[in-house]
Amino acid sequence: MIQRIWLEAVGFTYPDGVRALHDVSVMLSHDEFVGIVGANGSGKSTLAGLLQGRLAPTEGALRADGGRPFSPRPDTADAIVVVGADPESQLLATSVFDEVAFALRAARLAASEVLARTHAALRRCDLVGLAARHPGSLSVGEQLRVLLAAAVARRPAWLVLDEVGSMLDNQRWRDMLSLVLSLHEEDQMGLVVITHRLEDILDADRVLALAEGAVALEGTVGDVLARISSRPELRVALPLALAVGELVRSEPIRALLTAQVQRAPVAGASREP
Ligand code: ADP
Ligand code: MG
């Protein structure tokens, strides 16, 4: 299994001329949880498409261990599976079981292998009780778990989640994140979580912030948090506590608070000597 992927000066221009990514040079390591944050239109899903092999770079190259050219293909052991927003459009089968088994059957695995892997993936993603249900009858959170189980059954080298957090309430996103973190840690799947909200990736080992198709910041969550508020052009949604902190430090609010403090009587002051 590949351990590292290098993107070397990668760019991607859509056929209509939109240059969605340019000069992206980053390394993704299998043992890291990498968070990718950026505003709408910054190139995140295009990057996911390149990692998945749905798109091929129009500039630069992808390389894997030992410098070999890397062209991800969904049907190989190098597979990088993207679980993305709009789950309904990705669901094809008439039962959860068939959905999870779909890619395995398409890859012509032996029936016993399909059965074993499908059951294991359903158990892993807590879907055993829903195996006979039609995917269209499930909640969005359950549909995303089905897509995740279908990915897990394929035993991908990397798992990429694209804006999954924005489709779930906070608790369901936390549950999904702890599931993918356990897949990352126990099943050795590389993990990339893509989001426009920094608070979705506070557990990441490393964060890349994209702006206008390029990597604008890279570092630990702490590094990026410390620098991002001075980069409003990144248009990244800050965690609430940080946003409130920024607001409190802003000049008009600070002036207001200072005036309030000066006017307020100090409790217990009359008893001081
Ligand atoms: P994000 O996922 O960060 O919102 P995308 O990668 O989807 O960003 O889009 C990056 C840029 O590429 C945007 O300007 C977007 O309009 C453009 N884009 C995305 N998909 C296509 C497409 N299929 N054809 C043309 N332009 C596209
Ligand atoms: Mg996107």
PDB file of C-alpha atoms and ligand atoms in Angstrom:
ATOM      1  CA  MET A   1       0.000   0.000   0.000  1.00  0.00           C
ATOM      2  CA  ILE A   2       1.226   3.500  -0.796  1.00  0.00           C
ATOM      3  CA  GLN A   3       2.501   5.476   2.180  1.00  0.00           C
ATOM      4  CA  ARG A   4       2.839   8.932   0.699  1.00  0.00           C
ATOM      5  CA  ILE A   5       1.556  10.973  -2.208  1.00  0.00           C
ATOM      6  CA  TRP A   6       3.269  14.077  -3.522  1.00  0.00           C
ATOM      7  CA  LEU A   7       1.462  16.696  -5.532  1.00  0.00           C
ATOM      8  CA  GLU A   8       4.134  18.509  -7.532  1.00  0.00           C
ATOM      9  CA  ALA A   9       3.111  21.943  -8.826  1.00  0.00           C
ATOM     10  CA  VAL A  10      -0.297  20.508  -9.619  1.00  0.00           C
ATOM     11  CA  GLY A  11      -2.864  22.572 -11.452  1.00  0.00           C
ATOM     12  CA  PHE A  12      -6.237  21.865 -12.960  1.00  0.00           C
ATOM     13  CA  THR A  13      -8.137  23.859 -15.572  1.00  0.00           C
ATOM     14  CA  TYR A  14     -11.681  22.806 -16.499  1.00  0.00           C
ATOM     15  CA  PRO A  15     -12.511  22.506 -20.230  1.00  0.00           C
ATOM     16  CA  ASP A  16     -14.394  25.820 -20.047  1.00  0.00           C
ATOM     17  CA  GLY A  17     -11.162  27.563 -19.025  1.00  0.00           C
ATOM     18  CA  VAL A  18     -11.723  27.906 -15.234  1.00  0.00           C
ATOM     19  CA  ARG A  19      -8.347  27.352 -13.562  1.00  0.00           C
ATOM     20  CA  ALA A  20      -9.597  25.750 -10.348  1.00  0.00           C
ATOM     21  CA  LEU A  21      -6.150  24.841  -8.957  1.00  0.00           C
ATOM     22  CA  HIS A  22      -2.623  26.061  -9.587  1.00  0.00           C
ATOM     23  CA  ASP A  23       0.869  25.483  -8.139  1.00  0.00           C
ATOM     24  CA  VAL A  24      -0.299  23.031  -5.482  1.00  0.00           C
ATOM     25  CA  SER A  25       2.750  21.282  -4.005  1.00  0.00           C
ATOM     26  CA  VAL A  26       1.945  19.185  -0.968  1.00  0.00           C
ATOM     27  CA  MET A  27       2.742  15.804   0.519  1.00  0.00           C
ATOM     28  CA  LEU A  28       0.052  13.599   2.004  1.00  0.00           C
ATOM     29  CA  SER A  29       1.236  10.955   4.423  1.00  0.00           C
ATOM     30  CA  HIS A  30      -0.765   7.847   5.126  1.00  0.00           C
ATOM     31  CA  ASP A  31      -0.361   8.108   8.904  1.00  0.00           C
ATOM     32  CA  GLU A  32      -1.633  11.695   9.122  1.00  0.00           C
ATOM     33  CA  PHE A  33      -5.148  13.048   9.365  1.00  0.00           C
ATOM     34  CA  VAL A  34      -5.017  15.980   6.960  1.00  0.00           C
ATOM     35  CA  GLY A  35      -7.684  18.664   7.039  1.00  0.00           C
ATOM     36  CA  ILE A  36      -8.305  20.834   3.988  1.00  0.00           C
ATOM     37  CA  VAL A  37     -10.209  24.047   4.599  1.00  0.00           C
ATOM     38  CA  GLY A  38     -11.267  26.733   2.166  1.00  0.00           C
ATOM     39  CA  ALA A  39     -14.161  28.919   1.117  1.00  0.00           C
ATOM     40  CA  ASN A  40     -16.701  27.885  -1.484  1.00  0.00           C
ATOM     41  CA  GLY A  41     -15.009  27.777  -4.906  1.00  0.00           C
ATOM     42  CA  SER A  42     -11.453  27.622  -3.533  1.00  0.00           C
ATOM     43  CA  GLY A  43     -10.776  24.323  -5.333  1.00  0.00           C
ATOM     44  CA  LYS A  44     -11.368  21.722  -2.604  1.00  0.00           C
ATOM     45  CA  SER A  45     -13.611  19.352  -4.562  1.00  0.00           C
ATOM     46  CA  THR A  46     -11.359  19.671  -7.604  1.00  0.00           C
ATOM     47  CA  LEU A  47      -8.473  18.536  -5.395  1.00  0.00           C
ATOM     48  CA  ALA A  48     -10.603  15.603  -4.178  1.00  0.00           C
ATOM     49  CA  GLY A  49     -11.302  14.710  -7.822  1.00  0.00           C
ATOM     50  CA  LEU A  50      -7.560  14.652  -8.560  1.00  0.00           C
ATOM     51  CA  LEU A  51      -6.834  12.432  -5.547  1.00  0.00           C
ATOM     52  CA  GLN A  52      -9.655  10.099  -6.530  1.00  0.00           C
ATOM     53  CA  GLY A  53      -8.503   9.926 -10.158  1.00  0.00           C
ATOM     54  CA  ARG A  54     -11.819  11.282 -11.457  1.00  0.00           C
ATOM     55  CA  LEU A  55      -9.795  14.217 -12.827  1.00  0.00           C
ATOM     56  CA  ALA A  56      -6.233  14.215 -14.172  1.00  0.00           C
ATOM     57  CA  PRO A  57      -3.972  17.216 -13.470  1.00  0.00           C
ATOM     58  CA  THR A  58      -3.573  19.611 -16.396  1.00  0.00           C
ATOM     59  CA  GLU A  59      -0.326  20.923 -14.839  1.00  0.00           C
ATOM     60  CA  GLY A  60       2.266  19.178 -12.668  1.00  0.00           C
ATOM     61  CA  ALA A  61       2.096  15.584 -11.507  1.00  0.00           C
ATOM     62  CA  LEU A  62       1.127  13.238  -8.704  1.00  0.00           C
ATOM     63  CA  ARG A  63       3.777  10.873  -7.397  1.00  0.00           C
ATOM     64  CA  ALA A  64       3.746   8.037  -4.893  1.00  0.00           C
ATOM     65  CA  ASP A  65       6.496   6.340  -2.863  1.00  0.00           C
ATOM     66  CA  GLY A  66       9.827   6.112  -4.654  1.00  0.00           C
ATOM     67  CA  GLY A  67       8.843   8.879  -7.063  1.00  0.00           C
ATOM     68  CA  ARG A  68       6.703   6.634  -9.252  1.00  0.00           C
ATOM     69  CA  PRO A  69       3.972   8.454 -11.149  1.00  0.00           C
ATOM     70  CA  PHE A  70       0.682   8.035  -9.330  1.00  0.00           C
ATOM     71  CA  SER A  71      -2.524   7.795 -11.292  1.00  0.00           C
ATOM     72  CA  PRO A  72      -5.202   6.767  -8.842  1.00  0.00           C
ATOM     73  CA  ARG A  73      -7.694   4.231 -10.182  1.00  0.00           C
ATOM     74  CA  PRO A  74     -10.752   3.217  -8.236  1.00  0.00           C
ATOM     75  CA  ASP A  75     -10.268  -0.510  -8.866  1.00  0.00           C
ATOM     76  CA  THR A  76      -6.725  -0.895  -7.529  1.00  0.00           C
ATOM     77  CA  ALA A  77      -5.203  -1.275  -4.089  1.00  0.00           C
ATOM     78  CA  ASP A  78      -4.135   2.378  -4.391  1.00  0.00           C
ATOM     79  CA  ALA A  79      -7.767   3.466  -4.397  1.00  0.00           C
ATOM     80  CA  ILE A  80      -8.639   6.767  -2.821  1.00  0.00           C
ATOM     81  CA  VAL A  81     -12.347   6.899  -2.140  1.00  0.00           C
ATOM     82  CA  VAL A  82     -14.205  10.183  -1.805  1.00  0.00           C
ATOM     83  CA  VAL A  83     -17.383  10.331   0.231  1.00  0.00           C
ATOM     84  CA  GLY A  84     -18.971  13.583  -0.717  1.00  0.00           C
ATOM     85  CA  ALA A  85     -21.911  15.826  -0.293  1.00  0.00           C
ATOM     86  CA  ASP A  86     -25.068  15.012  -2.257  1.00  0.00           C
ATOM     87  CA  PRO A  87     -25.164  11.371  -1.085  1.00  0.00           C
ATOM     88  CA  GLU A  88     -28.452  10.615  -2.821  1.00  0.00           C
ATOM     89  CA  SER A  89     -26.854  11.007  -6.256  1.00  0.00           C
ATOM     90  CA  GLN A  90     -24.116   8.532  -5.287  1.00  0.00           C
ATOM     91  CA  LEU A  91     -26.490   5.790  -4.108  1.00  0.00           C
ATOM     92  CA  LEU A  92     -27.348   3.317  -6.869  1.00  0.00           C
ATOM     93  CA  ALA A  93     -28.730   0.096  -5.382  1.00  0.00           C
ATOM     94  CA  THR A  94     -32.146  -0.830  -3.965  1.00  0.00           C
ATOM     95  CA  SER A  95     -30.885  -2.081  -0.601  1.00  0.00           C
ATOM     96  CA  VAL A  96     -28.170  -1.004   1.788  1.00  0.00           C
ATOM     97  CA  PHE A  97     -26.574  -4.455   1.498  1.00  0.00           C
ATOM     98  CA  ASP A  98     -26.437  -4.268  -2.314  1.00  0.00           C
ATOM     99  CA  GLU A  99     -25.098  -0.736  -2.140  1.00  0.00           C
ATOM    100  CA  VAL A 100     -22.185  -1.797   0.053  1.00  0.00           C
ATOM    101  CA  ALA A 101     -21.568  -4.905  -2.096  1.00  0.00           C
ATOM    102  CA  PHE A 102     -21.891  -3.012  -5.398  1.00  0.00           C
ATOM    103  CA  ALA A 103     -18.243  -2.160  -6.081  1.00  0.00           C
ATOM    104  CA  LEU A 104     -17.063  -5.574  -4.875  1.00  0.00           C
ATOM    105  CA  ARG A 105     -19.379  -7.355  -7.302  1.00  0.00           C
ATOM    106  CA  ALA A 106     -18.322  -4.978 -10.073  1.00  0.00           C
ATOM    107  CA  ALA A 107     -14.712  -5.932  -9.325  1.00  0.00           C
ATOM    108  CA  ARG A 108     -15.786  -9.593  -9.733  1.00  0.00           C
ATOM    109  CA  LEU A 109     -14.703 -10.752  -6.299  1.00  0.00           C
ATOM    110  CA  ALA A 110     -15.777 -14.266  -5.299  1.00  0.00           C
ATOM    111  CA  ALA A 111     -19.278 -14.383  -3.797  1.00  0.00           C
ATOM    112  CA  SER A 112     -17.959 -15.539  -0.399  1.00  0.00           C
ATOM    113  CA  GLU A 113     -15.501 -12.636  -0.333  1.00  0.00           C
ATOM    114  CA  VAL A 114     -18.250 -10.162  -1.265  1.00  0.00           C
ATOM    115  CA  LEU A 115     -20.412 -11.511   1.558  1.00  0.00           C
ATOM    116  CA  ALA A 116     -17.652 -11.429   4.168  1.00  0.00           C
ATOM    117  CA  ARG A 117     -16.445  -7.939   3.292  1.00  0.00           C
ATOM    118  CA  THR A 118     -19.959  -6.512   3.032  1.00  0.00           C
ATOM    119  CA  HIS A 119     -20.945  -7.893   6.445  1.00  0.00           C
ATOM    120  CA  ALA A 120     -17.730  -6.595   7.998  1.00  0.00           C
ATOM    121  CA  ALA A 121     -18.267  -3.103   6.528  1.00  0.00           C
ATOM    122  CA  LEU A 122     -21.923  -3.025   7.670  1.00  0.00           C
ATOM    123  CA  ARG A 123     -20.844  -3.985  11.198  1.00  0.00           C
ATOM    124  CA  ARG A 124     -18.024  -1.437  11.209  1.00  0.00           C
ATOM    125  CA  CYS A 125     -20.428   1.356  10.243  1.00  0.00           C
ATOM    126  CA  ASP A 126     -23.264   0.220  12.527  1.00  0.00           C
ATOM    127  CA  LEU A 127     -25.630  -0.555   9.634  1.00  0.00           C
ATOM    128  CA  VAL A 128     -26.502  -4.217  10.250  1.00  0.00           C
ATOM    129  CA  GLY A 129     -30.062  -3.328  11.263  1.00  0.00           C
ATOM    130  CA  LEU A 130     -30.568  -1.292   8.079  1.00  0.00           C
ATOM    131  CA  ALA A 131     -29.117  -3.827   5.581  1.00  0.00           C
ATOM    132  CA  ALA A 132     -32.463  -4.597   3.912  1.00  0.00           C
ATOM    133  CA  ARG A 133     -33.655  -0.976   3.714  1.00  0.00           C
ATOM    134  CA  HIS A 134     -33.829   1.048   0.503  1.00  0.00           C
ATOM    135  CA  PRO A 135     -31.071   3.695   0.672  1.00  0.00           C
ATOM    136  CA  GLY A 136     -33.579   6.297  -0.529  1.00  0.00           C
ATOM    137  CA  SER A 137     -35.655   5.758   2.636  1.00  0.00           C
ATOM    138  CA  LEU A 138     -32.804   6.635   5.001  1.00  0.00           C
ATOM    139  CA  SER A 139     -31.837   9.906   6.636  1.00  0.00           C
ATOM    140  CA  VAL A 140     -28.929  11.859   5.143  1.00  0.00           C
ATOM    141  CA  GLY A 141     -26.711  10.791   8.053  1.00  0.00           C
ATOM    142  CA  GLU A 142     -27.538   7.127   7.432  1.00  0.00           C
ATOM    143  CA  GLN A 143     -26.996   7.532   3.683  1.00  0.00           C
ATOM    144  CA  LEU A 144     -23.555   8.970   4.351  1.00  0.00           C
ATOM    145  CA  ARG A 145     -22.796   5.964   6.588  1.00  0.00           C
ATOM    146  CA  VAL A 146     -23.859   3.669   3.737  1.00  0.00           C
ATOM    147  CA  LEU A 147     -21.459   5.440   1.370  1.00  0.00           C
ATOM    148  CA  LEU A 148     -18.765   5.182   4.011  1.00  0.00           C
ATOM    149  CA  ALA A 149     -19.464   1.438   4.423  1.00  0.00           C
ATOM    150  CA  ALA A 150     -19.306   0.981   0.635  1.00  0.00           C
ATOM    151  CA  ALA A 151     -15.926   2.720   0.733  1.00  0.00           C
ATOM    152  CA  VAL A 152     -14.710   0.630   3.679  1.00  0.00           C
ATOM    153  CA  ALA A 153     -15.715  -2.607   1.897  1.00  0.00           C
ATOM    154  CA  ARG A 154     -13.324  -1.655  -0.919  1.00  0.00           C
ATOM    155  CA  ARG A 155     -10.469  -1.290   1.604  1.00  0.00           C
ATOM    156  CA  PRO A 156      -9.143   1.933   0.122  1.00  0.00           C
ATOM    157  CA  ALA A 157      -5.677   3.265   0.824  1.00  0.00           C
ATOM    158  CA  TRP A 158      -7.136   6.684   1.604  1.00  0.00           C
ATOM    159  CA  LEU A 159     -10.497   7.986   2.604  1.00  0.00           C
ATOM    160  CA  VAL A 160     -11.489  11.525   1.628  1.00  0.00           C
ATOM    161  CA  LEU A 161     -14.587  13.194   3.079  1.00  0.00           C
ATOM    162  CA  ASP A 162     -15.762  16.211   1.090  1.00  0.00           C
ATOM    163  CA  GLU A 163     -18.051  18.599   3.028  1.00  0.00           C
ATOM    164  CA  VAL A 164     -19.712  15.766   4.924  1.00  0.00           C
ATOM    165  CA  GLY A 165     -19.789  17.854   8.120  1.00  0.00           C
ATOM    166  CA  SER A 166     -21.977  20.538   6.608  1.00  0.00           C
ATOM    167  CA  MET A 167     -24.727  17.968   5.936  1.00  0.00           C
ATOM    168  CA  LEU A 168     -24.971  16.705   9.520  1.00  0.00           C
ATOM    169  CA  ASP A 169     -25.883  18.178  12.873  1.00  0.00           C
ATOM    170  CA  ASN A 170     -23.031  18.555  15.318  1.00  0.00           C
ATOM    171  CA  GLN A 171     -23.554  15.265  17.172  1.00  0.00           C
ATOM    172  CA  ARG A 172     -23.902  13.191  13.986  1.00  0.00           C
ATOM    173  CA  TRP A 173     -20.772  14.825  12.543  1.00  0.00           C
ATOM    174  CA  ARG A 174     -18.843  14.037  15.763  1.00  0.00           C
ATOM    175  CA  ASP A 175     -20.023  10.377  15.488  1.00  0.00           C
ATOM    176  CA  MET A 176     -19.006  10.200  11.812  1.00  0.00           C
ATOM    177  CA  LEU A 177     -15.630  11.761  12.590  1.00  0.00           C
ATOM    178  CA  SER A 178     -14.920   9.304  15.398  1.00  0.00           C
ATOM    179  CA  LEU A 179     -15.808   6.441  13.037  1.00  0.00           C
ATOM    180  CA  VAL A 180     -13.439   7.650  10.295  1.00  0.00           C
ATOM    181  CA  LEU A 181     -10.749   8.354  12.908  1.00  0.00           C
ATOM    182  CA  SER A 182     -10.997   4.740  14.095  1.00  0.00           C
ATOM    183  CA  LEU A 183     -10.736   3.559  10.472  1.00  0.00           C
ATOM    184  CA  HIS A 184      -7.690   5.784  10.106  1.00  0.00           C
ATOM    185  CA  GLU A 185      -6.022   4.561  13.292  1.00  0.00           C
ATOM    186  CA  GLU A 186      -7.023   0.881  13.399  1.00  0.00           C
ATOM    187  CA  ASP A 187      -7.451   0.022   9.713  1.00  0.00           C
ATOM    188  CA  GLN A 188      -4.538   2.138   8.452  1.00  0.00           C
ATOM    189  CA  MET A 189      -6.562   4.221   6.036  1.00  0.00           C
ATOM    190  CA  GLY A 190      -5.093   7.589   5.135  1.00  0.00           C
ATOM    191  CA  LEU A 191      -7.587  10.330   5.995  1.00  0.00           C
ATOM    192  CA  VAL A 192      -8.347  13.670   4.356  1.00  0.00           C
ATOM    193  CA  VAL A 193     -11.291  15.734   5.582  1.00  0.00           C
ATOM    194  CA  ILE A 194     -12.372  18.634   3.381  1.00  0.00           C
ATOM    195  CA  THR A 195     -14.546  21.406   4.789  1.00  0.00           C
ATOM    196  CA  HIS A 196     -15.278  25.122   4.677  1.00  0.00           C
ATOM    197  CA  ARG A 197     -15.503  25.182   8.515  1.00  0.00           C
ATOM    198  CA  LEU A 198     -12.292  25.054  10.494  1.00  0.00           C
ATOM    199  CA  GLU A 199     -14.141  23.641  13.509  1.00  0.00           C
ATOM    200  CA  ASP A 200     -14.727  20.374  11.586  1.00  0.00           C
ATOM    201  CA  ILE A 201     -11.007  19.572  11.535  1.00  0.00           C
ATOM    202  CA  LEU A 202      -9.725  20.625  14.961  1.00  0.00           C
ATOM    203  CA  ASP A 203      -8.440  17.027  15.448  1.00  0.00           C
ATOM    204  CA  ALA A 204      -6.365  17.053  12.236  1.00  0.00           C
ATOM    205  CA  ASP A 205      -2.601  16.463  12.422  1.00  0.00           C
ATOM    206  CA  ARG A 206      -2.048  18.989   9.649  1.00  0.00           C
ATOM    207  CA  VAL A 207      -4.211  21.582   7.945  1.00  0.00           C
ATOM    208  CA  LEU A 208      -4.004  23.014   4.435  1.00  0.00           C
ATOM    209  CA  ALA A 209      -5.983  26.189   3.777  1.00  0.00           C
ATOM    210  CA  LEU A 210      -6.898  26.732   0.123  1.00  0.00           C
ATOM    211  CA  ALA A 211      -7.688  30.114  -1.365  1.00  0.00           C
ATOM    212  CA  GLU A 212      -8.412  30.758  -5.028  1.00  0.00           C
ATOM    213  CA  GLY A 213      -7.006  27.429  -6.120  1.00  0.00           C
ATOM    214  CA  ALA A 214      -3.715  27.553  -4.201  1.00  0.00           C
ATOM    215  CA  VAL A 215      -2.437  26.539  -0.763  1.00  0.00           C
ATOM    216  CA  ALA A 216      -2.482  29.769   1.257  1.00  0.00           C
ATOM    217  CA  LEU A 217      -1.546  28.344   4.683  1.00  0.00           C
ATOM    218  CA  GLU A 218      -0.209  25.026   5.894  1.00  0.00           C
ATOM    219  CA  GLY A 219       0.551  23.848   9.417  1.00  0.00           C
ATOM    220  CA  THR A 220      -0.879  22.407  12.595  1.00  0.00           C
ATOM    221  CA  VAL A 221      -4.397  23.408  13.621  1.00  0.00           C
ATOM    222  CA  GLY A 222      -2.800  25.822  16.125  1.00  0.00           C
ATOM    223  CA  ASP A 223      -0.604  27.432  13.438  1.00  0.00           C
ATOM    224  CA  VAL A 224      -3.511  27.888  11.087  1.00  0.00           C
ATOM    225  CA  LEU A 225      -5.844  29.188  13.820  1.00  0.00           C
ATOM    226  CA  ALA A 226      -3.236  31.726  14.863  1.00  0.00           C
ATOM    227  CA  ARG A 227      -2.711  33.021  11.335  1.00  0.00           C
ATOM    228  CA  ILE A 228      -6.108  32.667   9.696  1.00  0.00           C
ATOM    229  CA  SER A 229      -7.868  35.558  11.403  1.00  0.00           C
ATOM    230  CA  SER A 230      -5.334  37.965   9.889  1.00  0.00           C
ATOM    231  CA  ARG A 231      -6.170  36.549   6.438  1.00  0.00           C
ATOM    232  CA  PRO A 232      -9.810  37.563   5.869  1.00  0.00           C
ATOM    233  CA  GLU A 233      -9.365  36.909   2.138  1.00  0.00           C
ATOM    234  CA  LEU A 234      -9.389  33.172   2.965  1.00  0.00           C
ATOM    235  CA  ARG A 235     -13.078  33.536   3.944  1.00  0.00           C
ATOM    236  CA  VAL A 236     -12.880  30.496   6.224  1.00  0.00           C
ATOM    237  CA  ALA A 237     -15.586  30.016   8.866  1.00  0.00           C
ATOM    238  CA  LEU A 238     -13.858  30.288  12.252  1.00  0.00           C
ATOM    239  CA  PRO A 239     -14.862  28.220  15.282  1.00  0.00           C
ATOM    240  CA  LEU A 240     -17.437  30.190  17.272  1.00  0.00           C
ATOM    241  CA  ALA A 241     -15.222  30.797  20.322  1.00  0.00           C
ATOM    242  CA  LEU A 242     -12.450  32.159  18.112  1.00  0.00           C
ATOM    243  CA  ALA A 243     -14.872  34.303  16.132  1.00  0.00           C
ATOM    244  CA  VAL A 244     -16.221  35.773  19.393  1.00  0.00           C
ATOM    245  CA  GLY A 245     -12.654  36.370  20.576  1.00  0.00           C
ATOM    246  CA  GLU A 246     -11.857  38.212  17.337  1.00  0.00           C
ATOM    247  CA  LEU A 247     -15.016  40.278  17.724  1.00  0.00           C
ATOM    248  CA  VAL A 248     -14.180  41.204  21.329  1.00  0.00           C
ATOM    249  CA  ARG A 249     -10.699  42.330  20.262  1.00  0.00           C
ATOM    250  CA  SER A 250     -12.051  44.416  17.384  1.00  0.00           C
ATOM    251  CA  GLU A 251     -11.689  48.180  17.866  1.00  0.00           C
ATOM    252  CA  PRO A 252     -15.370  49.290  18.081  1.00  0.00           C
ATOM    253  CA  ILE A 253     -16.320  46.472  20.470  1.00  0.00           C
ATOM    254  CA  ARG A 254     -13.226  47.085  22.606  1.00  0.00           C
ATOM    255  CA  ALA A 255     -14.055  50.791  22.876  1.00  0.00           C
ATOM    256  CA  LEU A 256     -17.619  49.925  23.854  1.00  0.00           C
ATOM    257  CA  LEU A 257     -16.511  47.392  26.498  1.00  0.00           C
ATOM    258  CA  THR A 258     -13.922  49.795  27.929  1.00  0.00           C
ATOM    259  CA  ALA A 259     -16.561  52.515  28.265  1.00  0.00           C
ATOM    260  CA  GLN A 260     -18.916  50.061  30.003  1.00  0.00           C
ATOM    261  CA  VAL A 261     -16.224  48.960  32.452  1.00  0.00           C
ATOM    262  CA  GLN A 262     -15.354  52.558  33.314  1.00  0.00           C
ATOM    263  CA  ARG A 263     -18.999  53.421  33.995  1.00  0.00           C
ATOM    264  CA  ALA A 264     -19.793  50.294  36.052  1.00  0.00           C
ATOM    265  CA  PRO A 265     -19.436  50.626  39.844  1.00  0.00           C
ATOM    266  CA  VAL A 266     -16.854  48.170  41.194  1.00  0.00           C
ATOM    267  CA  ALA A 267     -18.542  45.613  43.441  1.00  0.00           C
ATOM    268  CA  GLY A 268     -17.444  45.849  47.047  1.00  0.00           C
ATOM    269  CA  ALA A 269     -15.324  48.947  46.354  1.00  0.00           C
ATOM    270  CA  SER A 270     -16.836  50.922  49.259  1.00  0.00           C
ATOM    271  CA  ARG A 271     -15.540  48.346  51.737  1.00  0.00           C
ATOM    272  CA  GLU A 272     -11.945  48.599  50.506  1.00  0.00           C
ATOM    273  CA  PRO A 273      -9.689  50.619  52.809  1.00  0.00           C
TER     274      PRO A 273
HETATM  275  P1  ADP B   1     -14.874  24.027  -3.673  1.00  0.00           P
HETATM  276  O1  ADP B   1     -15.073  22.550  -3.580  1.00  0.00           O
HETATM  277  O2  ADP B   1     -13.776  24.550  -2.812  1.00  0.00           O
HETATM  278  O3  ADP B   1     -16.133  24.795  -3.491  1.00  0.00           O
HETATM  279  P2  ADP B   1     -14.468  23.524  -6.524  1.00  0.00           P
HETATM  280  O4  ADP B   1     -13.261  22.669  -6.672  1.00  0.00           O
HETATM  281  O5  ADP B   1     -15.793  22.862  -6.625  1.00  0.00           O
HETATM  282  O6  ADP B   1     -14.354  24.351  -5.175  1.00  0.00           O
HETATM  283  O7  ADP B   1     -14.429  24.679  -7.613  1.00  0.00           O
HETATM  284  C1  ADP B   1     -13.266  25.432  -7.870  1.00  0.00           C
HETATM  285  C2  ADP B   1     -13.537  26.326  -9.074  1.00  0.00           C
HETATM  286  O8  ADP B   1     -13.758  25.501 -10.217  1.00  0.00           O
HETATM  287  C3  ADP B   1     -14.768  27.203  -8.931  1.00  0.00           C
HETATM  288  O9  ADP B   1     -14.495  28.427  -9.582  1.00  0.00           O
HETATM  289  C4  ADP B   1     -15.830  26.425  -9.663  1.00  0.00           C
HETATM  290  O10 ADP B   1     -16.816  27.288 -10.176  1.00  0.00           O
HETATM  291  C5  ADP B   1     -15.037  25.758 -10.771  1.00  0.00           C
HETATM  292  N1  ADP B   1     -15.633  24.470 -11.183  1.00  0.00           N
HETATM  293  C6  ADP B   1     -15.943  23.415 -10.394  1.00  0.00           C
HETATM  294  N2  ADP B   1     -16.438  22.392 -11.098  1.00  0.00           N
HETATM  295  C7  ADP B   1     -16.447  22.799 -12.396  1.00  0.00           C
HETATM  296  C8  ADP B   1     -16.840  22.185 -13.641  1.00  0.00           C
HETATM  297  N3  ADP B   1     -17.317  20.938 -13.676  1.00  0.00           N
HETATM  298  N4  ADP B   1     -16.698  22.919 -14.774  1.00  0.00           N
HETATM  299  C9  ADP B   1     -16.201  24.169 -14.723  1.00  0.00           C
HETATM  300  N5  ADP B   1     -15.801  24.802 -13.605  1.00  0.00           N
HETATM  301  C10 ADP B   1     -15.924  24.137 -12.455  1.00  0.00           C
HETATM  302 MG    MG B   2     -16.726  21.419  -2.925  1.00  0.00          MG
END
